[in-house]
PDB file of C-alpha atoms in Angstrom:
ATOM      1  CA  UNK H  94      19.447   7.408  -0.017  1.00  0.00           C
ATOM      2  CA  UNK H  95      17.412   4.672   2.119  1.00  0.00           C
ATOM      3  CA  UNK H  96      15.143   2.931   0.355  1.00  0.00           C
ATOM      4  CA  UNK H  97      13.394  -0.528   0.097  1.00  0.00           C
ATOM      5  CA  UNK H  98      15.105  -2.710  -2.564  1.00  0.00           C
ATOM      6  CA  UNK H  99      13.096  -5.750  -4.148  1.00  0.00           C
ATOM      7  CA  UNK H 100      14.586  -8.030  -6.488  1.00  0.00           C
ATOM      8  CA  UNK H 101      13.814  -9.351  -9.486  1.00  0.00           C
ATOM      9  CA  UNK H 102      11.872  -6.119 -10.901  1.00  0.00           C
ATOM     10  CA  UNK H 103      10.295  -8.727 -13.141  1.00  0.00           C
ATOM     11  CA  UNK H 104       9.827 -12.529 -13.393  1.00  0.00           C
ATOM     12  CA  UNK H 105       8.105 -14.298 -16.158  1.00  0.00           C
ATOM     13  CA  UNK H 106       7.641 -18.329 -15.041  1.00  0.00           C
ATOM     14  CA  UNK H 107       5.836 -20.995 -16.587  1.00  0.00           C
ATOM     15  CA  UNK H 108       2.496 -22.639 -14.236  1.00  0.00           C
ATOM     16  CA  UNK H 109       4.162 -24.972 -11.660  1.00  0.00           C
ATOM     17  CA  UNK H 110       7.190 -23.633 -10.869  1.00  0.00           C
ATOM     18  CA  UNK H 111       8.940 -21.778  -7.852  1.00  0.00           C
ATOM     19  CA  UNK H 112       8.809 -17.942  -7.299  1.00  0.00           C
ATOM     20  CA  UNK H 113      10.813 -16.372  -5.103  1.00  0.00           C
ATOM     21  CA  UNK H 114      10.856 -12.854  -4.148  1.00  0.00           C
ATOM     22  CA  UNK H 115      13.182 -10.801  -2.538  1.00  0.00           C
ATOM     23  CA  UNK H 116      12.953  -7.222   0.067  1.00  0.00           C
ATOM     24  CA  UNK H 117      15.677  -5.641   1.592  1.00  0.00           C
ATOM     25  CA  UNK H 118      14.052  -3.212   4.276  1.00  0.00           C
ATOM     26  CA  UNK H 119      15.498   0.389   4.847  1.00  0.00           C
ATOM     27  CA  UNK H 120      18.244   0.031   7.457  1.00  0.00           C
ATOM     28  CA  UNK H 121      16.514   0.170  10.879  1.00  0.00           C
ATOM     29  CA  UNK H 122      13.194  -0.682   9.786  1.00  0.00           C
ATOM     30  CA  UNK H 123      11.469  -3.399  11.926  1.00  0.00           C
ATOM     31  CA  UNK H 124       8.170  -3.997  10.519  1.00  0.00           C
ATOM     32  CA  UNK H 125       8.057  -5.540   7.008  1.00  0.00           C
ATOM     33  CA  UNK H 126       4.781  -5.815   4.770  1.00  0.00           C
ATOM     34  CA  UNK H 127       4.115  -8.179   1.833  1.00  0.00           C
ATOM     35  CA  UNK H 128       1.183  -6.823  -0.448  1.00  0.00           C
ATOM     36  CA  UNK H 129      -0.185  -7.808  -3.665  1.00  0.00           C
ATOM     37  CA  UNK H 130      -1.395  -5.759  -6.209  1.00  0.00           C
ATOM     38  CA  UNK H 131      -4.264  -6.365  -9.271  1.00  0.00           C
ATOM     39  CA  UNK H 132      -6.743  -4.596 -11.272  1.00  0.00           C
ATOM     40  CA  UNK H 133      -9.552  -5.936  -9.717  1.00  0.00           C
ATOM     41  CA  UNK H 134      -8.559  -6.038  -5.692  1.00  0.00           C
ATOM     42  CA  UNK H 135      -6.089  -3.492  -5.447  1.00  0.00           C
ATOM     43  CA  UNK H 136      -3.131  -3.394  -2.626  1.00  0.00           C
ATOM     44  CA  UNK H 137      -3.861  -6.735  -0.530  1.00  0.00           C
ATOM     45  CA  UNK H 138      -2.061  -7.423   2.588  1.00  0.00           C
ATOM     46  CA  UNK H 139      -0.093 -10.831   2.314  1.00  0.00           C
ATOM     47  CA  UNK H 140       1.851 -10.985   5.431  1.00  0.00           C
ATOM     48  CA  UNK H 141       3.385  -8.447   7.370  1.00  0.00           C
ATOM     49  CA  UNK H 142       6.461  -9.201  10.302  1.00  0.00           C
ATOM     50  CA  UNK H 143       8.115  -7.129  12.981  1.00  0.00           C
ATOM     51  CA  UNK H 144      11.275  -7.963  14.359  1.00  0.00           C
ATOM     52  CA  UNK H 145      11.525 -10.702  11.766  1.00  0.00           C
ATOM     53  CA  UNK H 146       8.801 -12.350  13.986  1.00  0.00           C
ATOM     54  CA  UNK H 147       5.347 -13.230  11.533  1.00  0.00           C
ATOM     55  CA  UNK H 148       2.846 -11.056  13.141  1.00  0.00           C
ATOM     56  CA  UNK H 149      -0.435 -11.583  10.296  1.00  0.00           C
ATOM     57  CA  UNK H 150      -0.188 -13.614   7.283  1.00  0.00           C
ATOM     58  CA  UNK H 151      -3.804 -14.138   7.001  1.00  0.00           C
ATOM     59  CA  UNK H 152      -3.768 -12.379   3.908  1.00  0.00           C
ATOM     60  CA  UNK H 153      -1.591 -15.263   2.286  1.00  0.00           C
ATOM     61  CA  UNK H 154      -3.332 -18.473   0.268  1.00  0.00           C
ATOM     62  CA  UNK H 155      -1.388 -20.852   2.567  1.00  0.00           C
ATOM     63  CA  UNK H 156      -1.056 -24.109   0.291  1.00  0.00           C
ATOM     64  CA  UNK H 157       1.295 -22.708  -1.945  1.00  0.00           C
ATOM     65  CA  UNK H 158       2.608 -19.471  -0.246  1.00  0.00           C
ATOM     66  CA  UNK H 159       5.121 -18.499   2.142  1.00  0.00           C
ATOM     67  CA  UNK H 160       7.093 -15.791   3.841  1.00  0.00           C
ATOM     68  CA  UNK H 161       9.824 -15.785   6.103  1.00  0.00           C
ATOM     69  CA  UNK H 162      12.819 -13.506   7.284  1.00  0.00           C
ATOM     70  CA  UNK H 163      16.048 -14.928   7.287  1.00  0.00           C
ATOM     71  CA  UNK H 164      17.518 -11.894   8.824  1.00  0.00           C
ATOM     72  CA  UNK H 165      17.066  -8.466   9.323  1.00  0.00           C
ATOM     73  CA  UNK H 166      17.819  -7.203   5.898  1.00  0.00           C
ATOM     74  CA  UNK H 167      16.016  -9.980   3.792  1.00  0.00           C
ATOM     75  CA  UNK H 168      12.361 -10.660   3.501  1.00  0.00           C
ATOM     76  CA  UNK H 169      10.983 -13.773   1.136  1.00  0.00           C
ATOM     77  CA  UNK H 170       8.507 -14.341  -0.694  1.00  0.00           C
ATOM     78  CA  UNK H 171       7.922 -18.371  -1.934  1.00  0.00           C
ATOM     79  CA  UNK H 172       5.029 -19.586  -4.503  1.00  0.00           C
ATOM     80  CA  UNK H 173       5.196 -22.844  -4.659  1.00  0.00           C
ATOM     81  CA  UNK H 174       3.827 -24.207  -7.385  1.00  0.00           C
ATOM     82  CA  UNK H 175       3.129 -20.756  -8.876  1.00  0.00           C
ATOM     83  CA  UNK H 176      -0.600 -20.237 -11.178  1.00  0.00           C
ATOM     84  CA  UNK H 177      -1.718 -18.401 -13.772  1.00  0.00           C
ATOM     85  CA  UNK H 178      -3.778 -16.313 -10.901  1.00  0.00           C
ATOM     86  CA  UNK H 179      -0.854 -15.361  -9.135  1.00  0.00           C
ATOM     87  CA  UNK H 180       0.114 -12.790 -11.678  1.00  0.00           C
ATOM     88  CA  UNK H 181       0.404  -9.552 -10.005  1.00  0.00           C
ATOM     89  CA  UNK H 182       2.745  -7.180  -8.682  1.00  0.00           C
ATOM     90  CA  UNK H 183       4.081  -8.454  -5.544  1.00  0.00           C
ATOM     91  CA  UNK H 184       4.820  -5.082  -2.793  1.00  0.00           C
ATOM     92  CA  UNK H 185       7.293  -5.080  -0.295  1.00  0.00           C
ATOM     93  CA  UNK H 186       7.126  -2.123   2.082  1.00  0.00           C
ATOM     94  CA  UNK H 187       8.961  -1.289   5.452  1.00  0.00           C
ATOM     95  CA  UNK H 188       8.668   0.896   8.255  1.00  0.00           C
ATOM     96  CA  UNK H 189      10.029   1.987  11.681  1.00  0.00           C
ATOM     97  CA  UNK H 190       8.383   0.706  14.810  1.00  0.00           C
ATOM     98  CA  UNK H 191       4.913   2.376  14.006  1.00  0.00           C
ATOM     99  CA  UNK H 192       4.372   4.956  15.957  1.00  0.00           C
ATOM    100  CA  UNK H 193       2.296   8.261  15.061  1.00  0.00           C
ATOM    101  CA  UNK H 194       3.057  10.312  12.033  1.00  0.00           C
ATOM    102  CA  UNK H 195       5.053   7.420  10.716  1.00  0.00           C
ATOM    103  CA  UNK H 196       4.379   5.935   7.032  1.00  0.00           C
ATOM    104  CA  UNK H 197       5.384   2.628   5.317  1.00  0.00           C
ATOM    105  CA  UNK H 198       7.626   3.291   2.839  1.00  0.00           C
ATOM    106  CA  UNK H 199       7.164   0.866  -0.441  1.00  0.00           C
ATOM    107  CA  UNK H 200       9.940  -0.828  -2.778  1.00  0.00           C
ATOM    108  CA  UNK H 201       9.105  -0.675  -6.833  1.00  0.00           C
ATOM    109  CA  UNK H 202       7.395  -4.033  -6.458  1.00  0.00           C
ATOM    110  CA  UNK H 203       7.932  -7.226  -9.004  1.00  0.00           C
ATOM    111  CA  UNK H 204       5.931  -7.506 -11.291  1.00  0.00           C
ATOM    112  CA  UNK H 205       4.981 -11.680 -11.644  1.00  0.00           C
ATOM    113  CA  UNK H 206       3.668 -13.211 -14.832  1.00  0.00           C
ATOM    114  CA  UNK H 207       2.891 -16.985 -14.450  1.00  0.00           C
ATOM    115  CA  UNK H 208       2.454 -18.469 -18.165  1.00  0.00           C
TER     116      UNK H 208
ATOM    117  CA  UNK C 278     -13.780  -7.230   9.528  1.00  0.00           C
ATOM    118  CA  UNK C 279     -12.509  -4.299   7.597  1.00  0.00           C
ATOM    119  CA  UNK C 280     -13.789  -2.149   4.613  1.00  0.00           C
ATOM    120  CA  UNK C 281     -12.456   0.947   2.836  1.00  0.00           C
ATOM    121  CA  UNK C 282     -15.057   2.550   0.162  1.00  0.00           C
ATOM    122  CA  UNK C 283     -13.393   5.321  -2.165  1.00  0.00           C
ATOM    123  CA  UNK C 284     -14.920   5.624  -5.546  1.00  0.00           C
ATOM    124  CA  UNK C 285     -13.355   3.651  -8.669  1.00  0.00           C
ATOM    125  CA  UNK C 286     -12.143   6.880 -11.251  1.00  0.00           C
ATOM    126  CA  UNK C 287     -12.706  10.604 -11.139  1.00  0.00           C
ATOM    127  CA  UNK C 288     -12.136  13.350 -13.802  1.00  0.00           C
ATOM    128  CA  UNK C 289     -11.132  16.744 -13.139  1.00  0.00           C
ATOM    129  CA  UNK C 290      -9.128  19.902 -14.585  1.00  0.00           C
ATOM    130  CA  UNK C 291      -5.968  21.117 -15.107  1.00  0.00           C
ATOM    131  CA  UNK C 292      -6.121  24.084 -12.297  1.00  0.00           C
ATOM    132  CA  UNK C 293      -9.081  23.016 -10.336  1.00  0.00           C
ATOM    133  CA  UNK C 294      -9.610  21.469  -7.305  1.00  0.00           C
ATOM    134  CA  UNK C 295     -10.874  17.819  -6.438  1.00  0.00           C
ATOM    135  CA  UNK C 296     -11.677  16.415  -3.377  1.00  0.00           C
ATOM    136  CA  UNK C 297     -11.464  12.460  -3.399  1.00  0.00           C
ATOM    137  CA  UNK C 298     -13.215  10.847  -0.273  1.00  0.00           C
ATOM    138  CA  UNK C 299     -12.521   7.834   1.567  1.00  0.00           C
ATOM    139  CA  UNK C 300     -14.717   6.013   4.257  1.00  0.00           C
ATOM    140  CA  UNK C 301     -13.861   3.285   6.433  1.00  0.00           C
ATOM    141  CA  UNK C 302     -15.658   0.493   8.837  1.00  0.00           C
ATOM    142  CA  UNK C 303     -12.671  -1.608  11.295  1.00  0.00           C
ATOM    143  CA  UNK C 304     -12.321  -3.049  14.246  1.00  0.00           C
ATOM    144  CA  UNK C 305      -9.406  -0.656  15.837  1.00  0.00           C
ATOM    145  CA  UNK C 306      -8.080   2.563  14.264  1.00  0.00           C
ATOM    146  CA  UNK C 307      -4.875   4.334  14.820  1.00  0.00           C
ATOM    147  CA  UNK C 308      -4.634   6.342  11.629  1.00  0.00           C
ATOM    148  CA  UNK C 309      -5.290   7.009   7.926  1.00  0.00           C
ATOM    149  CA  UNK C 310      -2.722   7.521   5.151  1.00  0.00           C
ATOM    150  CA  UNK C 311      -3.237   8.737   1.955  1.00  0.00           C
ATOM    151  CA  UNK C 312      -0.550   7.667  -0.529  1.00  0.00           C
ATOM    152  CA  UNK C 313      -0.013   8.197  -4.354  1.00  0.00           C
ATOM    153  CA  UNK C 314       0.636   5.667  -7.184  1.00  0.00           C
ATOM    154  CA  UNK C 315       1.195   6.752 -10.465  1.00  0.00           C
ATOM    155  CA  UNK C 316       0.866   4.109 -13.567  1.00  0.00           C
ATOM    156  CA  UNK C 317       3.562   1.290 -13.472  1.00  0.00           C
ATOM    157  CA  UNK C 318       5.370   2.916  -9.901  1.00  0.00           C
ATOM    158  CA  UNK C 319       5.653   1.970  -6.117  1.00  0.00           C
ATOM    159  CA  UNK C 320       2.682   3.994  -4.220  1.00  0.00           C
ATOM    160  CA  UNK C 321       4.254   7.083  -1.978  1.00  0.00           C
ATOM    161  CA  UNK C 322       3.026   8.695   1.175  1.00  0.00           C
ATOM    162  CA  UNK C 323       1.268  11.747   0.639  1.00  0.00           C
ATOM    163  CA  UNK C 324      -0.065  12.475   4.139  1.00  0.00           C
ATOM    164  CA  UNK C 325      -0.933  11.117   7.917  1.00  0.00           C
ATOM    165  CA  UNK C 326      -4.305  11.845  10.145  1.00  0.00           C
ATOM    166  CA  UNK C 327      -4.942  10.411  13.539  1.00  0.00           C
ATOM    167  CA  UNK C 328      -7.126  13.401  14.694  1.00  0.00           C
ATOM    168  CA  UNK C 329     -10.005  14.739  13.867  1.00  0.00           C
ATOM    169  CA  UNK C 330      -9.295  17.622  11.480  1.00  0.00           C
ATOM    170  CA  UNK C 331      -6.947  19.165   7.926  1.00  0.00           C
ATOM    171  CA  UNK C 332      -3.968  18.807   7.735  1.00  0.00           C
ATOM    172  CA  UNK C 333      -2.764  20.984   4.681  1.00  0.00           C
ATOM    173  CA  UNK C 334       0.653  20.154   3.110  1.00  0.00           C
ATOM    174  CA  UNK C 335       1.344  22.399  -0.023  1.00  0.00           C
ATOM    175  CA  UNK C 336      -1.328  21.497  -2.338  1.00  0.00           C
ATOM    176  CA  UNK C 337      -2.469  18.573  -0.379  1.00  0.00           C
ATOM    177  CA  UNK C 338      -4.838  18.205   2.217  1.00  0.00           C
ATOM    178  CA  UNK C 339      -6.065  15.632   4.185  1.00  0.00           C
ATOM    179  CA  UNK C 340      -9.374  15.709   6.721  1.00  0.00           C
ATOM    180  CA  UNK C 341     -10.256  12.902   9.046  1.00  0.00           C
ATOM    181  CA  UNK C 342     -13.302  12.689  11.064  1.00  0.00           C
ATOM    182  CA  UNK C 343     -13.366   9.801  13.459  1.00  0.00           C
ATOM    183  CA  UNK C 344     -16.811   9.755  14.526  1.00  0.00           C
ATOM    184  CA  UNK C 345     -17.424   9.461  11.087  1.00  0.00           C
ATOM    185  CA  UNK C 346     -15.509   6.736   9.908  1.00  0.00           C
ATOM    186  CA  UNK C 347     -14.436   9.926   6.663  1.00  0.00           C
ATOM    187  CA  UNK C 348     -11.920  11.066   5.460  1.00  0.00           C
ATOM    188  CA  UNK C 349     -10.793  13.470   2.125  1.00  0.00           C
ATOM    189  CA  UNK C 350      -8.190  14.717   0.307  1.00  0.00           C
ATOM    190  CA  UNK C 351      -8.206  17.229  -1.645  1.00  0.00           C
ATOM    191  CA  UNK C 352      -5.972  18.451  -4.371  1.00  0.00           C
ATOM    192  CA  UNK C 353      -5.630  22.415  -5.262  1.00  0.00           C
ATOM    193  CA  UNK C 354      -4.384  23.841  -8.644  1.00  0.00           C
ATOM    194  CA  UNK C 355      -4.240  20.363 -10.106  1.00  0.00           C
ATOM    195  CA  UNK C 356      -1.271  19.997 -12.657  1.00  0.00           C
ATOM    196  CA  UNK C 357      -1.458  16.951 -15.153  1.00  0.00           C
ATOM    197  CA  UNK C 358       1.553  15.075 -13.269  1.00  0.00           C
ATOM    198  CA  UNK C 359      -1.449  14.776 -10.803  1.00  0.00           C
ATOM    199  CA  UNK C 360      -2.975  12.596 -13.019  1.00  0.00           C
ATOM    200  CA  UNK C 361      -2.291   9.410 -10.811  1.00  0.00           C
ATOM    201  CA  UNK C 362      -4.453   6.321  -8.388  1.00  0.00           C
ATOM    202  CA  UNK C 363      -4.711   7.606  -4.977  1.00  0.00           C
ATOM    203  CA  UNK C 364      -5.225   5.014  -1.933  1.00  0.00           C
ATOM    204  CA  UNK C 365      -6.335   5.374   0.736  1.00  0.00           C
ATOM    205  CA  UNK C 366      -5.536   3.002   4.250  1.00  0.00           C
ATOM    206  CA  UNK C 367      -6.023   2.372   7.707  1.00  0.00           C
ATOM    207  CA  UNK C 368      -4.074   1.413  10.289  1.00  0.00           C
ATOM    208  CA  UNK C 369      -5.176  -0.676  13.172  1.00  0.00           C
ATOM    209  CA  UNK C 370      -4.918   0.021  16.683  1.00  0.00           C
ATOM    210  CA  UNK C 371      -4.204  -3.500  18.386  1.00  0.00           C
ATOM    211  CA  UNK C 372      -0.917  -3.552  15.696  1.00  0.00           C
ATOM    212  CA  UNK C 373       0.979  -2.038  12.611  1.00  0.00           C
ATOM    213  CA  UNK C 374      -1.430  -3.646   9.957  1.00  0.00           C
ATOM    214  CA  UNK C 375      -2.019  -0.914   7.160  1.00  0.00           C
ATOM    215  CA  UNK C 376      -5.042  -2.132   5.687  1.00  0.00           C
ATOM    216  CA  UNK C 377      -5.461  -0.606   1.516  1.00  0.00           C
ATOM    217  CA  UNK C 378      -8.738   0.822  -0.303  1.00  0.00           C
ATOM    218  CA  UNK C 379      -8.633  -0.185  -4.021  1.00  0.00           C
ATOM    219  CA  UNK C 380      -7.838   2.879  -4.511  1.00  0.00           C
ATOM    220  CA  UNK C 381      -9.244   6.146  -7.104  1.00  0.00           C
ATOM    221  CA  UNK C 382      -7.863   6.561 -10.168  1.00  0.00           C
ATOM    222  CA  UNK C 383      -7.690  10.657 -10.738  1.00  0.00           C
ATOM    223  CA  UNK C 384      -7.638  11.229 -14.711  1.00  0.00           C
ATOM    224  CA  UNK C 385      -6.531  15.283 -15.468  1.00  0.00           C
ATOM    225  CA  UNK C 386      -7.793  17.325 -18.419  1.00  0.00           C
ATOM    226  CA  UNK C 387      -6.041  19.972 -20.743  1.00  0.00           C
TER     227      UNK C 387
END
């Protein structure tokens, strides 16, 4: 059963520290997205790669954010220092070379509280 | 620059049908998903348009007009596990970005 793993499910950190979040895209997959999710603006797109190569990350408050892919099967996901704003739920999602008739397909998300 | 309009909430009931529209202003297109999220869950793909035209899938459809910048879907015999947000999102045409609407929130009666 292929599906887009993201680790931690939940993170509770106090104003300052490090965040790090973790993807690991469906087997195959060679376009990764980074979204954010809130209330008030919805899905965002962060950053998004494709053959582990940063294609957009325009999205992404640059000061204190980062993504990279060590690998194929690991996308991250660095706040540092994390704020009270950040709190959200943080989407991974990954997909096959996009061609037609072919969807992103999204991991459960973690869900960041910064204190 | 890129902008997705679909309206905030709608209300509708248990065996009716809904139609929740979606328009859209970017600089390339090469598609339009619609995906479901229900409270607390990842959002899943629902459906796929590139053409003009409906494409039905069970109780699903989706339309896309183009020229139009427009697109629907609409929801038949609504059950109350339909009671979910529904997004809607473009893709653009110079690369893979999948750009999100905020997305409707679709409450179901009794």
């Amino acid at each position: 059963d292929a599906r887009v793993t993201q680790t931690p499910r939940h993170k509770v950190t106090e104003m300052g520290q490090e965040v790090t979040m973790r993807c690991q895209p469906i087997l195959g997959h060679n376009t990764v997205f980074w979204y954010r999710q809130t209330m008030m603006q919805g899905l965002e797109l962060l950053a998004y790669f494709r053959n582990r190569a940063p294609l957009d990350d325009s999205g992404m408050p640059k000061d204190r954010f980062s993504a990279e892919m060590p690998d194929a099967t690991l996308a991250t996901l660095k706040i540092q220092p994390s704020e009270p704003r950040d709190s959200a739920v943080y989407f991974c999602a990954s997909g096959p070379r996009l061609g037609q008739n072919t969807e992103a397909f999204f991991g459960q998300g973690t869900r960041l509280t910064v204190v | 620059g890129q902008n997705i309009d679909q309206p905030t909430e709608m209300t509708a009931t248990e065996g009716a049908i809904v139609q929740i529209n979606c328009t859209y202003q970017t600089s390339g297109f090469n598609g339009l998903f619609w995906y479901q999220q229900h409270a607390g869950e990842a959002p899943t793909f629902l459906s796929y348009n590139v053409l003009d035209g409906l494409e039905e899938k069970g109780r699903f459809s989706s339309f896309l007009s183009r020229s139009k910048g427009y697109s629907y879907l609409l929801l038949k015999e609504l059950q109350m596990k339909d009671s979910a947000s529904y997004l809607c999102a473009v893709r653009g045409d110079r690369d893979d970005k999948i750009i999100f609407g905020k997305g409707t929130r679709l409450h179901i009666l009794p």
